[in-house]
XYZ file of C-alpha atoms in Angstrom:
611
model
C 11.472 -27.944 5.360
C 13.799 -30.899 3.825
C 13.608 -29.293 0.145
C 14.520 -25.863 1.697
C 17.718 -27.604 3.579
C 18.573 -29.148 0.631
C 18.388 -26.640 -2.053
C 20.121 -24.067 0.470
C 23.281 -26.264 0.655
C 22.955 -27.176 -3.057
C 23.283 -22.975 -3.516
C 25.694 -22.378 -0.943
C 28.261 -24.884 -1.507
C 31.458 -24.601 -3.735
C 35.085 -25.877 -4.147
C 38.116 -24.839 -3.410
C 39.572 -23.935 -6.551
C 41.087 -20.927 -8.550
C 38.464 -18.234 -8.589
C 37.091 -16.917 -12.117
C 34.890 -13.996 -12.654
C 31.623 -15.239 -13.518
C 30.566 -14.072 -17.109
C 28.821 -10.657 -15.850
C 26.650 -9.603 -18.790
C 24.189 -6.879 -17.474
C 26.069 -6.974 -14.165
C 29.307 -4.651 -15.680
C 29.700 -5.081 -19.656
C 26.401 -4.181 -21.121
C 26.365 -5.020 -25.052
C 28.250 -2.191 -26.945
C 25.467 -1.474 -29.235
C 22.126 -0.664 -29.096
C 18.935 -0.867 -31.678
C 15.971 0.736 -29.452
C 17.033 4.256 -28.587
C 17.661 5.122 -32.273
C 16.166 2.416 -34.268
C 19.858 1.738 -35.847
C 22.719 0.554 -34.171
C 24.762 3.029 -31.579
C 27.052 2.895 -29.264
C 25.411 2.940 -25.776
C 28.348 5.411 -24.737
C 27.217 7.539 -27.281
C 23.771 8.131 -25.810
C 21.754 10.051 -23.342
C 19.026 7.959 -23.079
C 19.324 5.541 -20.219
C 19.450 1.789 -21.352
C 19.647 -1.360 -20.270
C 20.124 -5.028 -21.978
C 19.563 -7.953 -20.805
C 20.991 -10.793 -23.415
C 20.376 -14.677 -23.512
C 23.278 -15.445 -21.326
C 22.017 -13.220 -18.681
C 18.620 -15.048 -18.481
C 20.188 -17.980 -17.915
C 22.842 -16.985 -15.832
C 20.131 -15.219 -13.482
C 18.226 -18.293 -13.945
C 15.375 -16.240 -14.459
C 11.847 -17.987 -15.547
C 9.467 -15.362 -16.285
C 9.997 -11.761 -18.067
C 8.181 -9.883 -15.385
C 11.055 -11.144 -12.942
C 13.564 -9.830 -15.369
C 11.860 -6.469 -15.459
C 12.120 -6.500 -11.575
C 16.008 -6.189 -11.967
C 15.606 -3.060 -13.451
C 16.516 0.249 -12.203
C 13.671 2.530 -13.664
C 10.744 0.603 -12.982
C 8.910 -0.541 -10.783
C 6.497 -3.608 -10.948
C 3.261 -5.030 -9.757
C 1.912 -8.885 -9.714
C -1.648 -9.924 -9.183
C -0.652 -13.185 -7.575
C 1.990 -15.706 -8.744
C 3.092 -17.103 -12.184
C 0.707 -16.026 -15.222
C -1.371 -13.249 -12.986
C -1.698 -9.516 -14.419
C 1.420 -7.633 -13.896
C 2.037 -4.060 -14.507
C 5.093 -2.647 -15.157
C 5.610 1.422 -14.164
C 8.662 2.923 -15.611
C 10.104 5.857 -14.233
C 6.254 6.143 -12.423
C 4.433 6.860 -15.432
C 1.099 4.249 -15.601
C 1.426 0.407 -17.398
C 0.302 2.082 -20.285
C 3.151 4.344 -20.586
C 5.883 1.900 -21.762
C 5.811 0.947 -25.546
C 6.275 -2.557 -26.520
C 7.681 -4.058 -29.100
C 8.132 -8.058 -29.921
C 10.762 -8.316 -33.150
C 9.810 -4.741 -34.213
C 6.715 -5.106 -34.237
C 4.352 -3.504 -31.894
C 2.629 -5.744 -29.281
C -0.441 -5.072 -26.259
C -4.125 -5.283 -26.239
C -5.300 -2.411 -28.560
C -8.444 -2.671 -25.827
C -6.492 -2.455 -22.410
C -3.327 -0.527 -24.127
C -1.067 -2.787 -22.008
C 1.243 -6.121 -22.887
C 0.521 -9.458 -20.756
C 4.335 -9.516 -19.882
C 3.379 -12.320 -17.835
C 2.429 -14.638 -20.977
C 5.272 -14.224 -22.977
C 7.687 -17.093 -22.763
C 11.385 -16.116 -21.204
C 12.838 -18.808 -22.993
C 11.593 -17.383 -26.554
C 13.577 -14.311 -25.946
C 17.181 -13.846 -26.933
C 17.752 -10.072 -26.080
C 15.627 -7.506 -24.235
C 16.397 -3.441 -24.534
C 14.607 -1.044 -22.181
C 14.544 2.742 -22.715
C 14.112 4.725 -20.006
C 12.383 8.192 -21.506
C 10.421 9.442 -23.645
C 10.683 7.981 -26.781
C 7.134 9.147 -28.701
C 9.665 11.361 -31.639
C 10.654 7.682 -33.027
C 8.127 5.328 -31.956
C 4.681 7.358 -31.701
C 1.830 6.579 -28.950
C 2.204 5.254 -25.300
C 6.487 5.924 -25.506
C 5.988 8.071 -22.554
C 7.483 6.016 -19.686
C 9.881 4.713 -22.285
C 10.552 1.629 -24.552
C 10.948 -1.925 -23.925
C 12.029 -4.024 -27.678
C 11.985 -7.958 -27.078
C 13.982 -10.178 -29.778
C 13.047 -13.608 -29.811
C 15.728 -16.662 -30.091
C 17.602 -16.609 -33.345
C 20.643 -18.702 -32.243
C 23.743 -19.382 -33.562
C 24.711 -18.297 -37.258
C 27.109 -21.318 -37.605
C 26.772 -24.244 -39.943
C 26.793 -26.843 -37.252
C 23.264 -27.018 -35.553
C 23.248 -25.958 -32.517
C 20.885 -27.457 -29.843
C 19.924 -26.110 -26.348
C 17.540 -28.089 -23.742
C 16.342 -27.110 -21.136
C 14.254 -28.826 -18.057
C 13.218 -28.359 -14.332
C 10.899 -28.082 -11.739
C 10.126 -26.646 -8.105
C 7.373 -25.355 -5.679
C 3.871 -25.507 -6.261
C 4.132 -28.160 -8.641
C 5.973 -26.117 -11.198
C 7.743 -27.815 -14.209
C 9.330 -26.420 -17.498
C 10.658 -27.407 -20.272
C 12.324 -26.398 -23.715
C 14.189 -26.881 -26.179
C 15.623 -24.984 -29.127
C 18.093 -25.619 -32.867
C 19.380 -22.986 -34.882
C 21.696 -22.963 -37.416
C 23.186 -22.238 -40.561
C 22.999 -23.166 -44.490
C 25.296 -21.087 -47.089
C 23.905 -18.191 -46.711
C 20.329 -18.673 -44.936
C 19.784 -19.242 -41.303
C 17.450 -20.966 -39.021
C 16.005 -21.294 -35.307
C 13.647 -22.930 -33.756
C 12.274 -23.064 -30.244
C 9.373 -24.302 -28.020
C 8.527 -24.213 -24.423
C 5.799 -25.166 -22.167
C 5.425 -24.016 -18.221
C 2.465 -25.610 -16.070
C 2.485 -24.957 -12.473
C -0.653 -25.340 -9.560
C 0.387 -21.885 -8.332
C -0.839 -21.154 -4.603
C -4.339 -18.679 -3.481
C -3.406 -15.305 -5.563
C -6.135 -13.467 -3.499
C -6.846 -12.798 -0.178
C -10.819 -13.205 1.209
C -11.411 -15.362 -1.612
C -12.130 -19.000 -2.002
C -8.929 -20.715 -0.835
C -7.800 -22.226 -3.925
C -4.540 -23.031 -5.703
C -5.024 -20.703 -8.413
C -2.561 -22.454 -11.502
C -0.975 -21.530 -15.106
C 0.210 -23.198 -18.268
C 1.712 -21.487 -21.009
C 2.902 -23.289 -24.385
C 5.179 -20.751 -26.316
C 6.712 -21.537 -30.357
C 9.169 -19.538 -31.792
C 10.320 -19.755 -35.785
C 13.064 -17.642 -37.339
C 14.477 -18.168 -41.152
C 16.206 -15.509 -42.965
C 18.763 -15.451 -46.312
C 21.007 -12.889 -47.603
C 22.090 -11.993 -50.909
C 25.229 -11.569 -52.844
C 24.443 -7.693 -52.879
C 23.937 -7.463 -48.965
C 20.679 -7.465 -49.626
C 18.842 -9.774 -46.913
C 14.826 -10.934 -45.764
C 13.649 -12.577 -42.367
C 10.182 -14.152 -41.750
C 9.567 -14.377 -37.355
C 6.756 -15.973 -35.774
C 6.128 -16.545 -32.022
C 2.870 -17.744 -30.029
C 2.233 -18.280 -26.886
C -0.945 -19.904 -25.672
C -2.568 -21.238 -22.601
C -5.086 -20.657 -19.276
C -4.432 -19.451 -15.906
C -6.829 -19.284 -12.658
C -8.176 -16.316 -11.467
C -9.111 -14.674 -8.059
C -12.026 -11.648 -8.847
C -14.807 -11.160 -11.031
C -13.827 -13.581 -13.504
C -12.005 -17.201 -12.510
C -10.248 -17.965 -15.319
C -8.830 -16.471 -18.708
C -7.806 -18.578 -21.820
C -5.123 -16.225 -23.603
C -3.440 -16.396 -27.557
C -0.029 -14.075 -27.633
C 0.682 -13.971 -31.171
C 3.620 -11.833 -33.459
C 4.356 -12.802 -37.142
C 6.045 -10.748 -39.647
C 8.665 -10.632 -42.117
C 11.320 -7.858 -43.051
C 13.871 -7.285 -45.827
C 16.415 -4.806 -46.238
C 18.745 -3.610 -48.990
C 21.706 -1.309 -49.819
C 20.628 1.107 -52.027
C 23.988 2.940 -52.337
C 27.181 2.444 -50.028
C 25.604 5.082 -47.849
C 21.916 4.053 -48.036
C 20.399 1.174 -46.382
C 16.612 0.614 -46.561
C 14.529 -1.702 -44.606
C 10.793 -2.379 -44.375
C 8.729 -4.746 -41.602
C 5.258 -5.498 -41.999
C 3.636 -7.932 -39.340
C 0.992 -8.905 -36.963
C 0.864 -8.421 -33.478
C -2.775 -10.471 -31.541
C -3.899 -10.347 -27.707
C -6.713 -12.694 -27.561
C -8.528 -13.735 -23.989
C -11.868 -15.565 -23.307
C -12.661 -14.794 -19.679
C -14.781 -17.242 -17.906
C -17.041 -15.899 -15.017
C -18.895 -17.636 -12.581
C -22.438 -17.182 -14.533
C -21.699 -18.217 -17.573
C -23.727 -15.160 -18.834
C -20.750 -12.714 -17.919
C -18.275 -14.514 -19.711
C -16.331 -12.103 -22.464
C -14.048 -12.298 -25.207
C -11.990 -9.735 -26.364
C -9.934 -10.477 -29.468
C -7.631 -7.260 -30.507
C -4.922 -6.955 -33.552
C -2.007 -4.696 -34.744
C -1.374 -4.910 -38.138
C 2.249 -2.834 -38.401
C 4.111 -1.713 -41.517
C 7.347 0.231 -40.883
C 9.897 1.727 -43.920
C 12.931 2.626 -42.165
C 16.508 4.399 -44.341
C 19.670 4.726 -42.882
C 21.700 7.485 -44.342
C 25.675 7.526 -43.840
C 25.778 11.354 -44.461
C 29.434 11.670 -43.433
C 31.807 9.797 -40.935
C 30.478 11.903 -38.131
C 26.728 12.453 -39.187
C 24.218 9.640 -39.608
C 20.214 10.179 -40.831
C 17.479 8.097 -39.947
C 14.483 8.552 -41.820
C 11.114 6.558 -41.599
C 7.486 6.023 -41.730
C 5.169 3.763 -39.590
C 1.605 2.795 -40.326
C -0.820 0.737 -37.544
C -4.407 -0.199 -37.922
C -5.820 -1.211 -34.180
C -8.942 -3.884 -34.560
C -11.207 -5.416 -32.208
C -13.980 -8.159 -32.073
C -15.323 -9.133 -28.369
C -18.603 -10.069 -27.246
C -18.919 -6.663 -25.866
C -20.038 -3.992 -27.942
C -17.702 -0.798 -29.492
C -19.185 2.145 -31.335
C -15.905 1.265 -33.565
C -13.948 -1.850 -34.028
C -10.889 -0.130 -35.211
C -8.523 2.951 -36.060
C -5.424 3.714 -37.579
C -1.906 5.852 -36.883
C 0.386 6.945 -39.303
C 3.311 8.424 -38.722
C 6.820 9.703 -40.386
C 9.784 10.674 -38.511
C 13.822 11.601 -38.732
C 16.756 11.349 -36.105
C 20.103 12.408 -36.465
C 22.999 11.117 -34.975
C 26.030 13.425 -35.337
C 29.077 13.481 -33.313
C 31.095 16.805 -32.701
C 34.807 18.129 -31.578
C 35.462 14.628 -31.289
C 33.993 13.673 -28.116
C 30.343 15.631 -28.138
C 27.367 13.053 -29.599
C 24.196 14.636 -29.973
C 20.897 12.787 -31.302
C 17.832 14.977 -32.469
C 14.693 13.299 -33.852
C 11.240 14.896 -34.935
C 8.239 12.705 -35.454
C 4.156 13.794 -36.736
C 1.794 11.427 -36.407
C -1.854 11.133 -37.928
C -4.496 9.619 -35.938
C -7.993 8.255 -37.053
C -9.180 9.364 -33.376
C -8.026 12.526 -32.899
C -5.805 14.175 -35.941
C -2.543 15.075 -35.933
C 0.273 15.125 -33.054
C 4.118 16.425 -33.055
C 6.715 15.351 -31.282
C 10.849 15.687 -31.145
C 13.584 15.150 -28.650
C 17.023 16.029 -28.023
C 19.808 14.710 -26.347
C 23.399 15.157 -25.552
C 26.433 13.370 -24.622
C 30.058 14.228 -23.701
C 32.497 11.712 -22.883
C 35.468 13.346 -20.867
C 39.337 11.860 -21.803
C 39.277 10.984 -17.976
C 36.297 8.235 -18.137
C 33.904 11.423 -16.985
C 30.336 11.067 -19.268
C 27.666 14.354 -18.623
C 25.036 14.380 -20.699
C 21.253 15.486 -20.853
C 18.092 15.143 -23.085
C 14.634 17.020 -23.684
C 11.556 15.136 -25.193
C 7.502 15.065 -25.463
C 5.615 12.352 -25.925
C 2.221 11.126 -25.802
C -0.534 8.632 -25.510
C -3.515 7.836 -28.019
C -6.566 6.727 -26.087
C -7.395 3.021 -26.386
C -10.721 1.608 -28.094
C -12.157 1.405 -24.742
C -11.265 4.851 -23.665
C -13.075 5.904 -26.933
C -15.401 3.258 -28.194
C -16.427 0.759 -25.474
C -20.537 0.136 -24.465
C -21.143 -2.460 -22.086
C -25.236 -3.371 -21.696
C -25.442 -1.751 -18.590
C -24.314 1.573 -19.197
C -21.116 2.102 -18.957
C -19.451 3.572 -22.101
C -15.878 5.135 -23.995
C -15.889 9.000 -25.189
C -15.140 9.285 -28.868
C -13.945 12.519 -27.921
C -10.813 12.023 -25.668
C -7.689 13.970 -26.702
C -4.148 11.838 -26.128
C -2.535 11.752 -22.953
C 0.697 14.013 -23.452
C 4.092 14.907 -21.266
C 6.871 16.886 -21.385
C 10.723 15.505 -19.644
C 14.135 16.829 -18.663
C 16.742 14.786 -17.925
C 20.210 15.444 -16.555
C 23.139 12.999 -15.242
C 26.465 11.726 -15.416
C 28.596 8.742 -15.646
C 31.911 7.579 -15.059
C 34.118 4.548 -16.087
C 36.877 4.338 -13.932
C 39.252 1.755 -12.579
C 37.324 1.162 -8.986
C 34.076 1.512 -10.491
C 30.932 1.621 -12.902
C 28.469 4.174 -12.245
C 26.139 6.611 -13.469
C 23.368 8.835 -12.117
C 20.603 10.731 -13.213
C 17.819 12.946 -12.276
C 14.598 13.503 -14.369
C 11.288 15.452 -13.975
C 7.913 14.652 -16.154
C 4.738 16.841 -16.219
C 1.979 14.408 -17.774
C -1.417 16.353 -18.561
C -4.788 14.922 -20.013
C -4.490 11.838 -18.064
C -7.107 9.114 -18.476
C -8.906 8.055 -15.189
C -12.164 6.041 -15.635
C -14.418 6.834 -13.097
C -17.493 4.827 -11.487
C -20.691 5.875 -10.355
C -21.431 5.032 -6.322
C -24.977 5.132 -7.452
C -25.103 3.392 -10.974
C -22.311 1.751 -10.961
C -21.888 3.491 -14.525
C -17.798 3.549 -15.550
C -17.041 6.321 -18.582
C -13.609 7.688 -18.908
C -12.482 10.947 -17.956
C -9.699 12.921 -18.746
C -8.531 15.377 -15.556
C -5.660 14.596 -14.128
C -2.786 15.989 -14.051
C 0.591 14.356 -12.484
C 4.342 15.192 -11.552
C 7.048 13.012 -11.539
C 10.330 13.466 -9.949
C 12.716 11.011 -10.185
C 16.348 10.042 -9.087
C 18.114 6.382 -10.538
C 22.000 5.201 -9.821
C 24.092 2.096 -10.537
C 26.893 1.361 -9.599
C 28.991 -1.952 -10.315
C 32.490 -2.855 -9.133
C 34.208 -6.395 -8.639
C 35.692 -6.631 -5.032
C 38.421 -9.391 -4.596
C 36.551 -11.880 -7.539
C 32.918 -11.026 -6.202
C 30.886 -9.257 -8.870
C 28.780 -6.612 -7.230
C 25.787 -4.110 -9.062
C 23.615 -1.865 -6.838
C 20.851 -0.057 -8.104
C 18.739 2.548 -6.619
C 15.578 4.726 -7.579
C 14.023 7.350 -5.325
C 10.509 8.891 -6.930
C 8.068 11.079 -6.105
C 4.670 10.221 -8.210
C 2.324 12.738 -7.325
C -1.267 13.919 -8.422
C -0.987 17.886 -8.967
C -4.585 18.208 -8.435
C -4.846 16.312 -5.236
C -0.976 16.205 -4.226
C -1.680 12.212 -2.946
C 1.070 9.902 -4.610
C 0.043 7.861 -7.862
C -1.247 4.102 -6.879
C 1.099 1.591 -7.421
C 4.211 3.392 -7.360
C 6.775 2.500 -4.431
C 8.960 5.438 -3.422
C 12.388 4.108 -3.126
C 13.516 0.924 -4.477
C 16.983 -0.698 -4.275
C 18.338 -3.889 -6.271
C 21.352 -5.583 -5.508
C 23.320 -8.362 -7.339
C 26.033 -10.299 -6.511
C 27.872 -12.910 -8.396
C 31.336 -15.434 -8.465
C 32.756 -17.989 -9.949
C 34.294 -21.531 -8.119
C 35.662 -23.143 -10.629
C 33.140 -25.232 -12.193
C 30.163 -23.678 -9.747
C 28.950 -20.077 -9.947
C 27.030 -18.530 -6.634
C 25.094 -15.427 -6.682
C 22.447 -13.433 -4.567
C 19.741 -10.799 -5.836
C 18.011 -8.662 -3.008
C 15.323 -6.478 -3.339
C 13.892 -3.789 -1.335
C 10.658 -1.974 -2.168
C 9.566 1.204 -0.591
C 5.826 1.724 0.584
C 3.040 2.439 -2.416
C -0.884 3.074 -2.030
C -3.704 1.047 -3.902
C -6.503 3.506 -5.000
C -10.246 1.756 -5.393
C -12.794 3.095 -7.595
C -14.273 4.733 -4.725
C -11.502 6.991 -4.306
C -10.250 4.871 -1.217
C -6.870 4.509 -0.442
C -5.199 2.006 1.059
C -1.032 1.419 1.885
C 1.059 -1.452 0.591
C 3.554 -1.842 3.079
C 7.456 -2.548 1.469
C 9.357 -5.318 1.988
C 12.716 -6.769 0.993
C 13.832 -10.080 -0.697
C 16.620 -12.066 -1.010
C 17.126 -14.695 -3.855
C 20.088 -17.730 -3.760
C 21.188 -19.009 -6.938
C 24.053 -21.677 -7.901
C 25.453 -23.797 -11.346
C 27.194 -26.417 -11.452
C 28.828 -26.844 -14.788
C 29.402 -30.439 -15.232
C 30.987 -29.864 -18.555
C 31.146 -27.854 -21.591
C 27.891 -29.214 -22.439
C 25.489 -29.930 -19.278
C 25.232 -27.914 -16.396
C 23.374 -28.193 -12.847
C 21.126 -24.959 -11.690
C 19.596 -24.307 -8.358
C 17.702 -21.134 -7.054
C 16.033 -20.325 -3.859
C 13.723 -17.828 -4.123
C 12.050 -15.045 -1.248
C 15.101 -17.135 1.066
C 13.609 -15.244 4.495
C 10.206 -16.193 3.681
C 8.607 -12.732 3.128
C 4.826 -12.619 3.336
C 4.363 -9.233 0.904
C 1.969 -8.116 -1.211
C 2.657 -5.524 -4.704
C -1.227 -4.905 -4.642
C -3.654 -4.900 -1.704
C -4.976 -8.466 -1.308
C -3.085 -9.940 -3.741
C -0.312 -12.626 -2.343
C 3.045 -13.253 -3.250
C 4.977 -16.495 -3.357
C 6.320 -17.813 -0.420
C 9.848 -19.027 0.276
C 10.433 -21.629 -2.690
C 12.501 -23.145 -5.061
C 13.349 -24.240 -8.351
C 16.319 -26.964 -9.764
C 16.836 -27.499 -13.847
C 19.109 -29.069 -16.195
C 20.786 -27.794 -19.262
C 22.296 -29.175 -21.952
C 24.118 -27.236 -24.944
C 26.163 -28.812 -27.654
């Protein structure tokens, strides 16, 4: 009770001084350009797809630890913990499944070939320098599982300037948490550098209800290692390598997983004319897990690998009209201690977006991708989308796209000794979206809303027999999703102030019951001020009621709840700076999935230097 009265009045207290508008980053002023939506840089205000970027200085004005708790600031999805720091998390965007969203780490495309998810709960906040989520289907540039959208993570790269520059970075709070990092980057001539580490070890608290009443911990190391050069001729190359290993606790079948995150890969690109720019990535993306049951005999390993290659031209047809064309190539590969009919298969795709701007003030962005699958053959896909921003800060726009989703290797190939088994003959998961909204940019405010609908067919359920306890996939679903999303941001007399809000309707067209794990309304609010040399902010959530499905076919409600999070920083100069946060501050017992707990009221204090 003594921490909580002091942290509170650490967070609450300020000075009476001028007020300054604390530096707002995703708050108002998103970045002006984006990478993800067209794989090239664009103007956000140029687009229909619906984006959102989080940079460096957001993370750490947010003071946020983890990525999944940046996700949860997002309008547009929707996400799910299995207990506290380093416990499964799924993220549902725009209430598609987990293994909807596409992820990619530098490029490169991360997740368990086996699963076809990414442990967003193992890789390292304080690796990542930028984060760009797109909310749509995305499948005409990127391929499989773009269906739900795109989230593209860029690890720390630092400044380009020939001083060094040096960040630390350490804390600790409830449950016996501590962190640490620290990072350089710099400059030489014409070749840069950056460097970065991190480790995060905490005892946790029980993540399970009804089980054995444990504190169930986490550690997580995390390296990240950037060096690039470029030429006289604008010519430049970029090796990147991150890693994040360690071990958390588990409540369930298993009680505890040793896990490897692991990206490397290099890219170079090169002006071919004044109008043509080529570039080409090739790296290696690794999920490895060793899952320790209670009889040793059950204990499983499941080591899966990308390798990636991507050739990528950027055409400068005309002033108004920009080309983008491109190939991909993937090779999936696993080795566990359980058995596959196959260890591995590959995609290859090539693709083409234009980017063309009309009557001045009309952007439209068309893209057309075919893909080649080892699994299944061949698959098209395209997407359209179009933008018009009115003289009087007025933005309509709308967008069209398919996408789809290749089954995973244990959707096709898996065999466990007991019977239960993949089906080499799954087709992909596939949908179909429509998307219309608008957006304004006026003097008393930010805002923008939009309204999408998604018809997803072929889904992949895997089903378990009462009787044999058998599991084999099958592929009969069918669901509709109807969606609604709005932000709005405004600064009222100094105080920064961004609401979001997302209203769905996840349903099962063959039984009409709502999708598991999808809450029906969810509303984030932010708010944010500077005193001075202290900066005070607040971050509420509210989460709507969702159901938990078993393999039985029971369901069961997750009642909603609402949080409220305190932070505060204290800049004691240009270089070192105080932070404080206060986390769940009315104590909210909740739970994201049935019998799974959720932290209770705590906190967390850290120090941060910057030269």
């Amino acid at each position: 009770m003594q921490k909580t009265i002091i942290v509170s009045t650490l967070l609450l207290t300020g000075v009476n001084a001028h007020s300054e508008t604390e530096t707002s980053g995703a708050s108002l002023n998103l970045p002006d350009l984006v990478v993800t939506a067209t794989r090239t840089e664009v103007a956000k205000d140029q687009l229909a797809s619906a984006t959102t970027v989080f940079t460096r200085k957001d993370i750490e004005r947010l003071q946020i630890n983890t990525l999944p708790e940046l996700l949860n600031r997002t309008t547009g999805i929707d996400m799910t913990q299995s207990g506290g720091l380093g416990k499964t998390t799924g993220v549902f965007m725009r209430g598609t499944n987990s293994d909807h969203v596409l992820v990619l780490i530098d490029g490169i495309k991360a997740g368990s070939v086996t699963l076809g998810t990414t442990p967003f709960e193992i890789i390292p906040i304080d690796q990542i320098e930028r984060v760009e989520i797109i909310r749509g289907p995305q499948s005409s540039l990127y391929g499989s599982e773009a269906i739900g959208g795109v989230i593209q993570i860029f690890t720390r790269k630092g400044n380009q300037d020939e001083k060094p520059s040096i960040s630390l970075d350490a804390g600790g709070g409830s449950y016996d948490t501590a962190k640490a990092s620290g990072a350089i980057s710099g400059k030489i001539d014409h070749s840069w550098y950056s460097l970065s580490a991190s480790h995060i070890n905490t005892q946790g608290f029980n993540a399970r209800q009804n089980s054995n009443p444990d504190k169930d911990g986490y550690y997580n190391t995390g390296l990240n290692a950037k060096v690039g050069h470029r030429f006289n001729n604008n010519a430049d190359v970029e090796a990147f390598y991150m890693r994040a290993e360690g071990n958390t606790d588990i409540d369930g079948d298993y009680h505890k997983m040793k896990f490897a995150n692991q990206v490397v890969g290099i890219s170079g690109g090169m002006d071919f004319t004044e109008t043509w720019r080529s570039t080409l990535r090739l790296g290696q993306s690794r999920d490895d897990s060793y899952n320790f049951a209670n009889n040793p005999l059950y204990d499983s390993r499941f080591d899966t690998t990308r390798w990636n290659a991507s050739w990528l031209n950027e055409v400068h047809l005309t002033d108004n009209h920009q080309l983008v064309l491109g190939s991909d190539y993937r090779l999936d590969e696993v080795d566990s201690t359980t058995s596959f009919y196959k260890t591995e298969r590959y995609d290859a795709g090539i693709f083409g977006e234009l980017h063309s701007r009309l009557l001045e003030n009309h952007f439209l962005n068309m893209s057309l991708r075919g893909d080649k699958n080892e699994a299944f053959g061949d698959y098209m896909t395209g997407n359209f989308g179009w933008r018009y921003n009115w003289d009087y800060g007025i933005s309509p726009f709308a967008s069209f796209g398919n996408a789809f989703k290749a089954p995973t290797l244990n959707d096709l190939y898996y065999q466990d000794p007991w019977g239960s088994h993949g089906d080499p003959t799954l087709s992909p998961e596939e949908s179909t979206s429509f998307e219309v909204g608008i957006a304004g940019n006026q003097d008393w405010a930010q805002w923008e809303i939009r309204a999408y609908h998604t018809d997803i067919d072929n889904l992949i359920t895997w089903y378990t027999d009462p009787n044999t306890y058998i599991s084999i996939p099958l592929q009969t679903q069918k669901a509709q999703i109807d969606g609604i999303e709005t932000e709005i941001s405004k600064e009222i007399f100094g105080w920064n102030n961004k609401l979001g809000l997302q209203i769905l309707k996840p349903t099962d067209r063959e039984t009409n019951l709502n999708l598991p794990r999808r809450a029906d309304k969810i509303l984030t609010y932010d708010l944010s001020k500077s005193f001075g040399q202290i900066d005070v902010g607040a971050n509420v959530l509210a989460r709507g009621n969702s159901f938990e499905q078993d393999w039985l076919g029971n369901r069961t409600e997750v009642s909603g709840f609402v949080t409220v999070d305190l932070r505060s920083t204290y800049h004691i100069d240009k270089h070192w700076l105080l932070s404080a946060k206060l986390n769940n501050l009315l104590d909210k017992q909740y739970q994201t999935v049935d019998t799974f707990n959720s932290a209770d009221r705590n906190f967390f204090i850290s120090v941060h230097y910057n030269n």
